[in-house]
Structure formats: structure tokens, C-alpha cells
Short mmCIF file of C-alpha atoms in Angstrom, two decimals:
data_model
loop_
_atom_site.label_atom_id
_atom_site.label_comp_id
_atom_site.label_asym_id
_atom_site.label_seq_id
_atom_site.Cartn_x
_atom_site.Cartn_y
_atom_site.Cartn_z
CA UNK A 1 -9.48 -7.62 -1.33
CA UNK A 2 -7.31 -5.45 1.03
CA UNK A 3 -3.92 -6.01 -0.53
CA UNK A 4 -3.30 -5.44 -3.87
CA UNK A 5 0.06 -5.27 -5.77
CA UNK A 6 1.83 -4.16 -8.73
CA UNK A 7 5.06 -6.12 -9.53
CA UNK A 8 8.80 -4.08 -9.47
CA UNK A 9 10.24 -5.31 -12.93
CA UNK A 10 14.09 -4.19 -11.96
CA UNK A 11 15.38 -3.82 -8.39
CA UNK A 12 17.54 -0.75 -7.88
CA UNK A 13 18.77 0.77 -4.43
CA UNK A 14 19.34 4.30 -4.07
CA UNK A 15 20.42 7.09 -0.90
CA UNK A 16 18.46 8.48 1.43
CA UNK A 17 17.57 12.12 0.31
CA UNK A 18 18.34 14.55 3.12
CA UNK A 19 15.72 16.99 3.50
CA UNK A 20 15.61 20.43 4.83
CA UNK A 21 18.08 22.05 6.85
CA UNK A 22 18.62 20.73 10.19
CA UNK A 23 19.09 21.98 13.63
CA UNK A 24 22.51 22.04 15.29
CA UNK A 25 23.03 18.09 16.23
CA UNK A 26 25.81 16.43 17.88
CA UNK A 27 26.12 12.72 18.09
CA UNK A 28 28.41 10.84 21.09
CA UNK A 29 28.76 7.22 20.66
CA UNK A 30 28.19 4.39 23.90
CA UNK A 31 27.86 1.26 23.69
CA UNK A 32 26.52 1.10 20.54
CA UNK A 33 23.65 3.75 21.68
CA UNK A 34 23.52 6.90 19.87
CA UNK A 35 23.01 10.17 22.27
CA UNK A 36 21.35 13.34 21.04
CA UNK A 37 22.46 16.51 21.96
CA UNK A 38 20.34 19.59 21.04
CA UNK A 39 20.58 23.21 21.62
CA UNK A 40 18.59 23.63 25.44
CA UNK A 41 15.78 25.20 23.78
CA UNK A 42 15.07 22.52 22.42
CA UNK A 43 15.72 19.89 24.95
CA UNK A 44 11.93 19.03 26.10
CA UNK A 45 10.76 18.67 22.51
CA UNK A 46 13.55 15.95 22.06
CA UNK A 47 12.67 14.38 25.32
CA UNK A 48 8.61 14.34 23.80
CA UNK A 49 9.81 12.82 20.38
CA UNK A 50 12.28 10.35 22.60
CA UNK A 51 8.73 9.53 24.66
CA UNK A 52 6.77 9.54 21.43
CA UNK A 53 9.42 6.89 19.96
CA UNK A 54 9.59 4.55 22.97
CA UNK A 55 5.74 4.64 23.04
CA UNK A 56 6.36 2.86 19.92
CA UNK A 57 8.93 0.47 20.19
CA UNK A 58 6.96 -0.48 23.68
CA UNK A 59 3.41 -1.27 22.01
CA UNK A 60 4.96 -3.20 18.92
CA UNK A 61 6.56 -5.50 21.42
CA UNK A 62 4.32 -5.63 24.41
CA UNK A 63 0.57 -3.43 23.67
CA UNK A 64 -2.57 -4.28 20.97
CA UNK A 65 -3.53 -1.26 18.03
CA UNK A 66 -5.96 0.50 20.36
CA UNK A 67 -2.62 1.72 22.76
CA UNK A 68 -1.17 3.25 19.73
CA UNK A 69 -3.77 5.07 18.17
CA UNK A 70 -3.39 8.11 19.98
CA UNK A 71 0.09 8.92 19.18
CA UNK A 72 -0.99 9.22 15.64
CA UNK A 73 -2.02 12.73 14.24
CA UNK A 74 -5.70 12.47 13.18
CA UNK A 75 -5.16 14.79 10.54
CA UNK A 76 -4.49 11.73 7.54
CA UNK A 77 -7.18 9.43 7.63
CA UNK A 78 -4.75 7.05 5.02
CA UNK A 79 -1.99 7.10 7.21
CA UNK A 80 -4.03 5.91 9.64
CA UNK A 81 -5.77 2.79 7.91
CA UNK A 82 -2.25 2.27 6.73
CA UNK A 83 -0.33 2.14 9.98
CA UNK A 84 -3.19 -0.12 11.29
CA UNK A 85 -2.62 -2.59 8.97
CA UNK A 86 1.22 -2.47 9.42
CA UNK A 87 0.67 -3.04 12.97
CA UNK A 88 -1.61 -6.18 12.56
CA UNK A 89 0.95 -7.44 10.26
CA UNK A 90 3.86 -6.21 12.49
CA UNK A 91 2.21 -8.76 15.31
CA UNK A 92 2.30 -11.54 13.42
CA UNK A 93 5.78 -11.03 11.31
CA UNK A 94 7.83 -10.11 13.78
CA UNK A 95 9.40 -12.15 16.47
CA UNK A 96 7.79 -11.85 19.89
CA UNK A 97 9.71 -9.13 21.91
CA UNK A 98 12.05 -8.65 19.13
CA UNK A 99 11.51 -5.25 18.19
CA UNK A 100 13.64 -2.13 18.71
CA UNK A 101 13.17 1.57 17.71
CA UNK A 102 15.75 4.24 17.85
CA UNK A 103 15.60 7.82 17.46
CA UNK A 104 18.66 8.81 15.32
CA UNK A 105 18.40 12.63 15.08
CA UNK A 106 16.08 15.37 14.96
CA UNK A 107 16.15 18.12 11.88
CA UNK A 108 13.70 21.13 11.41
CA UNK A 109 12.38 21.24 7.47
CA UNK A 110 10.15 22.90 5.18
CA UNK A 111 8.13 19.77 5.63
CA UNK A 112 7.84 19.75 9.58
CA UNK A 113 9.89 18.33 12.61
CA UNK A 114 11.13 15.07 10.80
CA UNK A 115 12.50 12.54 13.13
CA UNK A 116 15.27 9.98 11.62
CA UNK A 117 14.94 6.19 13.23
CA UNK A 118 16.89 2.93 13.34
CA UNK A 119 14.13 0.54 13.09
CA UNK A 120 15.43 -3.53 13.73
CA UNK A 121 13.88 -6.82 14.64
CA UNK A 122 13.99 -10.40 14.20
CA UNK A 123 12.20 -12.66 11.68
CA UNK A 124 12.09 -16.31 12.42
CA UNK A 125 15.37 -15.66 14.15
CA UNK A 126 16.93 -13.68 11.72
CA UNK A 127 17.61 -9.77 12.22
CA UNK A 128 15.85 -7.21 10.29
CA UNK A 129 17.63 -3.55 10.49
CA UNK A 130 16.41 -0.34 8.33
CA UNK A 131 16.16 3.67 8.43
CA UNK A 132 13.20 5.78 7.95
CA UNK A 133 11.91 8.68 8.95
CA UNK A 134 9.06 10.70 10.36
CA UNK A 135 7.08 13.89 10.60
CA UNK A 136 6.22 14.27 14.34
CA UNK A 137 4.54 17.20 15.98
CA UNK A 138 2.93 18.19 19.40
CA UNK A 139 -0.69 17.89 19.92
CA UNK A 140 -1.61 20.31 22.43
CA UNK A 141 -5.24 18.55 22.98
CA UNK A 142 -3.49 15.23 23.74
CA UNK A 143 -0.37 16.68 25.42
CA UNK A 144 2.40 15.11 23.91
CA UNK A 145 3.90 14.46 20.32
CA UNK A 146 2.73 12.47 17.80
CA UNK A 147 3.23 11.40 14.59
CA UNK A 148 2.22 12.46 11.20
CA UNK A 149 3.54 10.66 8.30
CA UNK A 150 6.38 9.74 5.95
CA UNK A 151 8.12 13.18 4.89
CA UNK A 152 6.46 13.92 1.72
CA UNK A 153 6.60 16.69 -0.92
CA UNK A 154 2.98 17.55 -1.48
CA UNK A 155 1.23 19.14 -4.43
CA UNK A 156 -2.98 19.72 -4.81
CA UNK A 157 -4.14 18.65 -8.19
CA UNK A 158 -7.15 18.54 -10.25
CA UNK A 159 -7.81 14.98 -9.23
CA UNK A 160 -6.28 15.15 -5.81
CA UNK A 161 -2.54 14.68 -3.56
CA UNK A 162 0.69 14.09 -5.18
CA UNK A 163 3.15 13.38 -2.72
CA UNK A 164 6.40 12.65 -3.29
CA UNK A 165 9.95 12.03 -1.04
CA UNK A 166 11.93 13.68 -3.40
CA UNK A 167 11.43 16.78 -4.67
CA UNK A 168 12.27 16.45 -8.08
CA UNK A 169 9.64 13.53 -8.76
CA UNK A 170 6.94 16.59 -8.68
CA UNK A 171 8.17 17.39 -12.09
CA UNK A 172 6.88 13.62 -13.11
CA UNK A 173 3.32 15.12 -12.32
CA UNK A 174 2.08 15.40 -16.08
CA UNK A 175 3.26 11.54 -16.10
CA UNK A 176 0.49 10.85 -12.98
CA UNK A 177 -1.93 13.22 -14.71
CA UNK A 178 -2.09 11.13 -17.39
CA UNK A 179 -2.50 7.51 -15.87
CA UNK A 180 -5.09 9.01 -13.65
CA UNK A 181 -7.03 11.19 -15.74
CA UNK A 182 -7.35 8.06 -18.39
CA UNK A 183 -8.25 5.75 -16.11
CA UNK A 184 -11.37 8.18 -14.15
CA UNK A 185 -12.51 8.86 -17.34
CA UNK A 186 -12.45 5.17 -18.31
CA UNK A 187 -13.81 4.09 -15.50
CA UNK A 188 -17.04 6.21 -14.93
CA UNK A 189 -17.78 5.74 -18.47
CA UNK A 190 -17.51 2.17 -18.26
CA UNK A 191 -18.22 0.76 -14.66
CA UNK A 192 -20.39 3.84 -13.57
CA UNK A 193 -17.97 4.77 -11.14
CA UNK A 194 -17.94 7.85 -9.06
CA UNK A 195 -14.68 9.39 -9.09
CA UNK A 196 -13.40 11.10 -5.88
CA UNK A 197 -10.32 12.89 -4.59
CA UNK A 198 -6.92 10.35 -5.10
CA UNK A 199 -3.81 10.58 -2.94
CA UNK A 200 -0.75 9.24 -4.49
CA UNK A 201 2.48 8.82 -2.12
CA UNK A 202 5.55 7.96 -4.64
CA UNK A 203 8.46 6.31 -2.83
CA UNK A 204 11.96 6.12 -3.16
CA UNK A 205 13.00 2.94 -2.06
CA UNK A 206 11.07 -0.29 -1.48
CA UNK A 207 12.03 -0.91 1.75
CA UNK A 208 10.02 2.72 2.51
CA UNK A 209 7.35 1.56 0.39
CA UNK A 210 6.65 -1.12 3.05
CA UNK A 211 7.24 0.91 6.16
CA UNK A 212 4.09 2.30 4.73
CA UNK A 213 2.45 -1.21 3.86
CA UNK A 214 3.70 -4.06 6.43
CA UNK A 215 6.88 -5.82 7.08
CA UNK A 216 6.32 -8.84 5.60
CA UNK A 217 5.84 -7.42 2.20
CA UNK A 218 8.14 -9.57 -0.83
CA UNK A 219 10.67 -7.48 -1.90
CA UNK A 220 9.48 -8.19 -5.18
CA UNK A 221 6.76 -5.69 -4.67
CA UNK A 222 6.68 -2.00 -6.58
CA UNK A 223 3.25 -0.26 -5.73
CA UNK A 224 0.39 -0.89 -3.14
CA UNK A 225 -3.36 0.04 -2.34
CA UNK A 226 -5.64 -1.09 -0.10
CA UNK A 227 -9.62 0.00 0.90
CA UNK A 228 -8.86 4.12 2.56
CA UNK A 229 -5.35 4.07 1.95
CA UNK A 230 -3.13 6.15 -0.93
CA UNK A 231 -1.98 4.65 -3.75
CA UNK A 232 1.34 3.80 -3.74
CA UNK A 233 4.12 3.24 -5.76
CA UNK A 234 8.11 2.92 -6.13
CA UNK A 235 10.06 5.76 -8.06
CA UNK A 236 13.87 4.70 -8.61
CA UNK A 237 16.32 6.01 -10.42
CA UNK A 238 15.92 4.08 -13.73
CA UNK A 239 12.14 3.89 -13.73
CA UNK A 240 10.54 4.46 -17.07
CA UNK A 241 7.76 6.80 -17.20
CA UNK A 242 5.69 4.14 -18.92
CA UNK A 243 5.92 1.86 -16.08
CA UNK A 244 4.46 4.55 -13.45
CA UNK A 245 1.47 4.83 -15.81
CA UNK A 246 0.82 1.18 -16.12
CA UNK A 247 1.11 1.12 -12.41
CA UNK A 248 -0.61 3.77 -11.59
CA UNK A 249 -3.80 2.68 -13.41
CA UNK A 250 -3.07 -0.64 -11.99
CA UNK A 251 -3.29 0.54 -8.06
CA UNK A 252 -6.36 3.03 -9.34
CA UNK A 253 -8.21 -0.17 -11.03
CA UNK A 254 -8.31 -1.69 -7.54
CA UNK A 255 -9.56 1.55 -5.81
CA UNK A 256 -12.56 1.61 -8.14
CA UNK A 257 -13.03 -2.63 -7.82
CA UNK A 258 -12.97 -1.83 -4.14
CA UNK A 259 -15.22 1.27 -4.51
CA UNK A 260 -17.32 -0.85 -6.42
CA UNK A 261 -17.58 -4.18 -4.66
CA UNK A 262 -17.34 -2.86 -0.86
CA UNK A 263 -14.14 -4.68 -1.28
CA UNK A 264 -15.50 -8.49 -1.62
CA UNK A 265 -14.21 -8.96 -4.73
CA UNK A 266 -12.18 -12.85 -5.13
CA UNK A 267 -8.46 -12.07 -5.27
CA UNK A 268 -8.23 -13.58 -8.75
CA UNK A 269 -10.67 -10.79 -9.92
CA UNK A 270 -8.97 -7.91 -7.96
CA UNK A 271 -5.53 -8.29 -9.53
CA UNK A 272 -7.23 -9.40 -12.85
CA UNK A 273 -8.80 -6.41 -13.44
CA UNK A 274 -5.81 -4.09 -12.50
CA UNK A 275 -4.14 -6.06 -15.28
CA UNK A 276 -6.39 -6.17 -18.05
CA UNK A 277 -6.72 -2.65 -17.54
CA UNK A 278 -3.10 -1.86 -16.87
CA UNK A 279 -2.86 -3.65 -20.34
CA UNK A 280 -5.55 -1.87 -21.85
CA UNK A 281 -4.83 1.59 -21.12
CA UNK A 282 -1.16 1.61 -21.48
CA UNK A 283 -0.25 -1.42 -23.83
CA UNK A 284 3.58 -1.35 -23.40
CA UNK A 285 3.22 -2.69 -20.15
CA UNK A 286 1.58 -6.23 -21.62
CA UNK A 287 3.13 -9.70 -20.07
CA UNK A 288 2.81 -12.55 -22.14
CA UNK A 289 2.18 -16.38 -21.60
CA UNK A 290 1.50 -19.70 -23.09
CA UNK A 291 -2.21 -20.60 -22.63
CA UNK A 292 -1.04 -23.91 -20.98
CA UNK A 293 0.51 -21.77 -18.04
CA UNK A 294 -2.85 -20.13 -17.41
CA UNK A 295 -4.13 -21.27 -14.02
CA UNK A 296 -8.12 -21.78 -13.59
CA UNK A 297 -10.01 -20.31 -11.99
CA UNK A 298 -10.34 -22.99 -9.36
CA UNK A 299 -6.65 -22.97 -8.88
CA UNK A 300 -6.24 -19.45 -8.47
CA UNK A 301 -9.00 -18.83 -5.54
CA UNK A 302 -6.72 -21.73 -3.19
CA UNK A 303 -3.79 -19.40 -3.70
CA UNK A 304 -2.38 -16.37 -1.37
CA UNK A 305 -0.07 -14.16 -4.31
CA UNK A 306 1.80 -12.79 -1.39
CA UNK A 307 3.12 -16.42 -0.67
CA UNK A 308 4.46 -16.83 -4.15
CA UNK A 309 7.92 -16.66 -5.34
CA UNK A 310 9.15 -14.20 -8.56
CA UNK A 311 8.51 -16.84 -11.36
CA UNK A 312 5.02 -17.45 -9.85
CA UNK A 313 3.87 -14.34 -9.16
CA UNK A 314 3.80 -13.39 -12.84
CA UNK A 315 1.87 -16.39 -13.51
CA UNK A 316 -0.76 -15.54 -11.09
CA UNK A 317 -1.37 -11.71 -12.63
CA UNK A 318 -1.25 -13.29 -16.04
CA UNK A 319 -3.62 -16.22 -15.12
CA UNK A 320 -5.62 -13.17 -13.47
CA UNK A 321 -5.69 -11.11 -16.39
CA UNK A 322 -6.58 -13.54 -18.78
CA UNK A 323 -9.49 -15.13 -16.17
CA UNK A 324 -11.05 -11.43 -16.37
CA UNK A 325 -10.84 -10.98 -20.16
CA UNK A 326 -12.64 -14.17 -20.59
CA UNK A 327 -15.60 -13.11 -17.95
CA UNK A 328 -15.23 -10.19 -19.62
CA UNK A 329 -15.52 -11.67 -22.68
CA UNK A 330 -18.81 -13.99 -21.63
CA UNK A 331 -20.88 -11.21 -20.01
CA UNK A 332 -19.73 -7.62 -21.17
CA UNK A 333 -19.18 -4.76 -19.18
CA UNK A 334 -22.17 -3.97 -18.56
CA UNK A 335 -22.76 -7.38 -17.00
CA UNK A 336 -20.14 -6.33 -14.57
CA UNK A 337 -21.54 -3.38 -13.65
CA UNK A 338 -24.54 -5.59 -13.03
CA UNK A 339 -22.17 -7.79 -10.74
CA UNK A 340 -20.64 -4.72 -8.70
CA UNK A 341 -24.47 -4.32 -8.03
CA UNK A 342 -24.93 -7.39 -6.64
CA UNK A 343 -21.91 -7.94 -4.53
CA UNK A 344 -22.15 -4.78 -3.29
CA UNK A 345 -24.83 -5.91 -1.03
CA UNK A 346 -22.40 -7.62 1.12
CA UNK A 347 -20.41 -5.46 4.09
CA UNK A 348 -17.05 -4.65 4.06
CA UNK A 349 -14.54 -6.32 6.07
CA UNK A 350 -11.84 -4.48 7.63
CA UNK A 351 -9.45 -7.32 8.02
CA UNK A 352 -5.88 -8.86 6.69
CA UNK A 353 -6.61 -10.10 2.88
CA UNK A 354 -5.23 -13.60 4.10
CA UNK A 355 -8.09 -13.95 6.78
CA UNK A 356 -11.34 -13.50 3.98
CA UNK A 357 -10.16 -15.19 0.64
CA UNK A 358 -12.37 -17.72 1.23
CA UNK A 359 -14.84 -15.59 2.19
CA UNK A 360 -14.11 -13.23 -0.43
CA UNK A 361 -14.07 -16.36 -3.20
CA UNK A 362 -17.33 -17.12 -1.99
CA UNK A 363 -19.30 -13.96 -2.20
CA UNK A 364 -17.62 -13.38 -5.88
CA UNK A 365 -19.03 -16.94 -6.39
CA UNK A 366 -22.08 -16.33 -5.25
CA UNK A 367 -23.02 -13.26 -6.72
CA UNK A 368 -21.78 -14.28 -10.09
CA UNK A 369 -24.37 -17.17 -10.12
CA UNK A 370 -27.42 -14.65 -9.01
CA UNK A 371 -26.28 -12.42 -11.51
CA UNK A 372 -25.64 -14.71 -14.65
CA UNK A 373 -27.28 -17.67 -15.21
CA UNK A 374 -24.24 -18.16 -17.44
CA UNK A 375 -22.23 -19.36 -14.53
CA UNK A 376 -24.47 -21.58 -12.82
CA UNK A 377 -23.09 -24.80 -14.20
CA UNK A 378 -19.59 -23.41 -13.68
CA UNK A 379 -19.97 -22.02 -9.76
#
């Protein structure tokens, strides 16, 4: 599947780190508009980033995905897939004509020109207001700014990109070593998977976790990957470093299903998997439930985990979990690897999760009965 989640267990808000050291700003207040005034030398760049910014506000409320794509930097393939799917989301979530972008102030970092925003919108007629920021530069081949991506501390690895918003969480690097370098090794020794190079963006606060994701996201929601995208996860002030594993290897165990399946894996089987081997590899992070609360199989294909509240999101990853170890259980791992083969045949679809469960459910379905006789009284 395309989205695929990993639960927050405690909800914590923290500030807005600042980052860098800015240039000299001065703010005049006007009818509730906020005014930028810059130094004159650097008067046209604003006037680009103010362009750049209206460019955006304009397609979200008026344009299609194809009218934004070139005021994205090329140069992050992720960002790209990821911004794509907030956009298609964006469409649907937001009220028509609702939404309204403002550029808040301009700083010069370490990490690039970073651009500071008042993002708002309605929602079924209710208003939706939040801060972010962006890295923004000019592209002298398309001749005029762009942007980049969420300001990130960045730091090459062995396995790949760490980046972080706040500096300190690169210390917390021998904590992602870990979860990733036990579940690669795991993996190609077990599902024959190929590792290859892993970016990791670490957020934190949810509500920038979803700028990077889609609006609609619950708030219940503490990590994130999709097919060509960076894992993604939520770093607050009281999160245990046991936690980050477990979620970690989570996010990673639906990179490799993906990987694996060309991403036509049944939802039920996508968020089973990161859980049974979430549990496996890092036991402390085990939820557990009465087998009467386990839903089937059956039950579990008709339903959209995004759609869910709290209480019932945990009993779809359980149900999920549990629906893996037994298929686990019947065929063996190496009977998986044998389905990965099989469903691999299909093509990927580049769409919204919510438009191919069925299609998804099917395919699983399908290549579960070609694969294992096993199943054919069952599917």
C-alpha cells in the first residue's frame, strides 16, 4: 500500500526551534498582513520567494500537480513523491478556494535560505492555521526560486541520510543505527531482500510530520512511509529511545514489503508485517489483545485504518499482526518469499492508498491462492 503508519503512544507539543542566524528583519503590522522589510540587497530575492510562495497558495486553490512541479528543486527525488501526494490529498481535504499561504520572514542559515510561512485553510467549514518552514533557493535554469525541503540537519551514514530538525537528535544516531542495521540484516537474510540507501527525516512536531505527509493525516499518527519517500518519524521531548527503534523497523518493514511486492500488498498484510516485526525485533514495543477482539481477515480488507478512531486503530495493527503470524505460521517464510515472487508480477500503482484497497485485496488474494494451495478453500 502507499500509506503506512506507526501509532504516537503519548501526544506532546513542543517550540519551534529557531535555526541559524537570520538576516536583519523588520516586521510592520496592517490589517492583519505581515510586511517584510529587508536590507535592499536583498529586496529581489524576497520579491522571488514572495512569487515562489503565491505560486503556491495560487495552484492549491485554483491549478492541478503538473503547475507546481516546477517550483520544486529536482535535487530530492522523496520530497518530490512526497509533496505529490500532499497535493492530491490537499485537493480533496481542503475546502475549495479555502487556502492561504503567507510568507512570515526570511533568515539566512547554515542549512540554506529558509523561508518561515503561515499556512491556513478550511476543513468542512472549519479553519485550519499552522507554521512551517522551508528551504528555498534560485534555480538559475528555471529562472526563479524554488523550493527544497523541510530544514533538516543532515548526516551520511553507513546505511544512508539521517536528517533531523533539531540538531541535537543527531546524537540519537547510534539509536537509528541500531533499528536499521537489525532490521537490513533481518530482512535480506530472511525475505531475500536487497538492501539500498535509507533516508530517515525525524520530526519535531506532528503537525510537521504531516506537512510532509498530507493534511488529512489523524493526529494520532507518529511515523510515515510510503513507495520513494523517507521514512519518517516523530521525535518529542519525552520519546523513549525504545519507541524510535520499534518504529523505525516498523516504517523500514514496509519499505522492504513495498520493495518486495511492487507495492500490491492488502493493507491488512502491510501494517501486519511492520508489526510482527516491530514486535519481533524490539519486544518492548508488544500490544496485547484478547483473541475475541481479533478481526478476520475478511473484516479487515473492507476497512480504511486512516478512517478509524484511537481505540480502533490499535485493534486493526493488532488484528494485523496477529493475521500475519498466523500466515506466517501456515506457510513459513520462505513461503512468503515465494509470495513476494508472485505478486510481484503485478505493476505498481502510483495512486492514494484509499483508491486500490480493493485492488490491492485482490491481487494479495489472488496470488496467495496461485502460490499455496493452502488457501484455496479460504480465498
Amino acid at each position: 500500500m502507499n500509506r503506512h503508519i506507526h501509532m504516537r503512544m503519548i501526544v506532546v507539543w513542543i517550540g519551534v526551534v529557531s535555526l541559524g542566524v537570520g538576516m536583519y528583519v523588520s516586521k510592520v503590522e496592517s490589517n492583519a498582513a505581515t510586511y517584510i522589510h529587508l536590507a535592499s540587497s536583498y529586496s529581489d530575492d524576497v520579491v522571488g520567494i514572495r512569487q515562489l510562495i503565491h505560486k503556491r497558495e495560487q495552484v492549491l486553490r485554483e491549478g492541478t500537480w503538473i503547475d507546481w512541479t516546477d517550483w520544486i528543486s529536482p535535487s530530492s527525488q522523496s520530497y518530490f513523491q512526497e509533496q505529490k501526494r500532499w497535493f492530491d490529498d490537499a485537493i480533496c481535504y481542503l475546502d475549495r478556494g479555502s487556502y492561504r499561504l503567507q510568507l512570515d520572514k526570511v533568515e539566512t542559515t547554515t542549512l540554506g535560505t529558509v523561508a518561515y510561512l503561515k499556512q491556513s485553510y478550511m476543513h468542512h467549514g472549519k479553519q485550519v492555521k499552522n507554521q512551517y518552514s522551508l528551504i528555498v533557493k534560485y534555480d538559475p535554469q528555471k529562472r526563479h526560486w524554488v523550493e527544497v525541503e523541510q530544514p533538516f540537519y543532515q548526516k551520511k551514514t553507513t546505511w544512508g541520510t539521517l536528517k533531523v530538525e533539531r540538531s541535537d537528535l543527531l546524537r540519537k544516531e547510534h539509536v537509528y543505527q541500531d533499528a536499521i542495521d537489525k532490521g537490513r540484516a533481518y530482512f535480506q537474510q530472511k525475505l531475500d531482500w536487497t538492501p539500498k540507501p535509507i533516508e530517515i527525516k525525524i520530526f519535531q512536531r506532528a503537525d510537521h510530520l504531516a506537512q510532509s505527509v498530507k493534511p488529512s493525516l489523524p493526529n494520532w499518527v507518529g511515523g510515515w512511509n510510503e513507495a520513494n519517500q523517507a521514512i519518517k518519524l516523530v521525535s518529542e521531548a519525552n520519546t523513549s529511545s525504545e519507541w524510535e527503534k520499534s518504529g523505525i523497523v516498523h516504517e523500514l518493514t514496509h519499505q522492504v514489503i513495498s520493495d518486495l511486492t511492487h507495492d500490491n500488498a492488502a493493507y491488512w498484510l502491510q501494517e501486519g508485517a511492520a508489526m510482527y516485526y516491530e514486535e519481533l525485533l524490539f519486544p518492548a514495543s508488544s500490544i496485547k489483545m484478547r483473541s475475541e477482539k481479533i478481526w478476520s481477515r475478511a473484516q479487515l480488507e473492507k476497512m480504511n485504518l486512516e478512517n478509524l478512531s484511537n481505540q480502533d486503530a490499535v485493534r486493526f495493527y493488532v488484528s494485523c499482526r496477529e493475521q500475519y503470524r498466523q500466515l506466517l505460521k501456515d506457510i513459513g517464510e520462505g513461503g512468503m518469499r515465494y509470495f513476494f515472487e508472485e505478486i510481484r508480477k503485478y505493476s505498481r500503482m502510483d495512486v492514494d492508498s484509499s483508491e486500490k484497497i480493493q485492488v490491492c485485496n485482490q491481487r494479495t488474494n489472488r496470488s496467495l491462492q496461485k502460490v499455496f494451495t493452502i488457501f484455496k478453500k479460504r480465498y
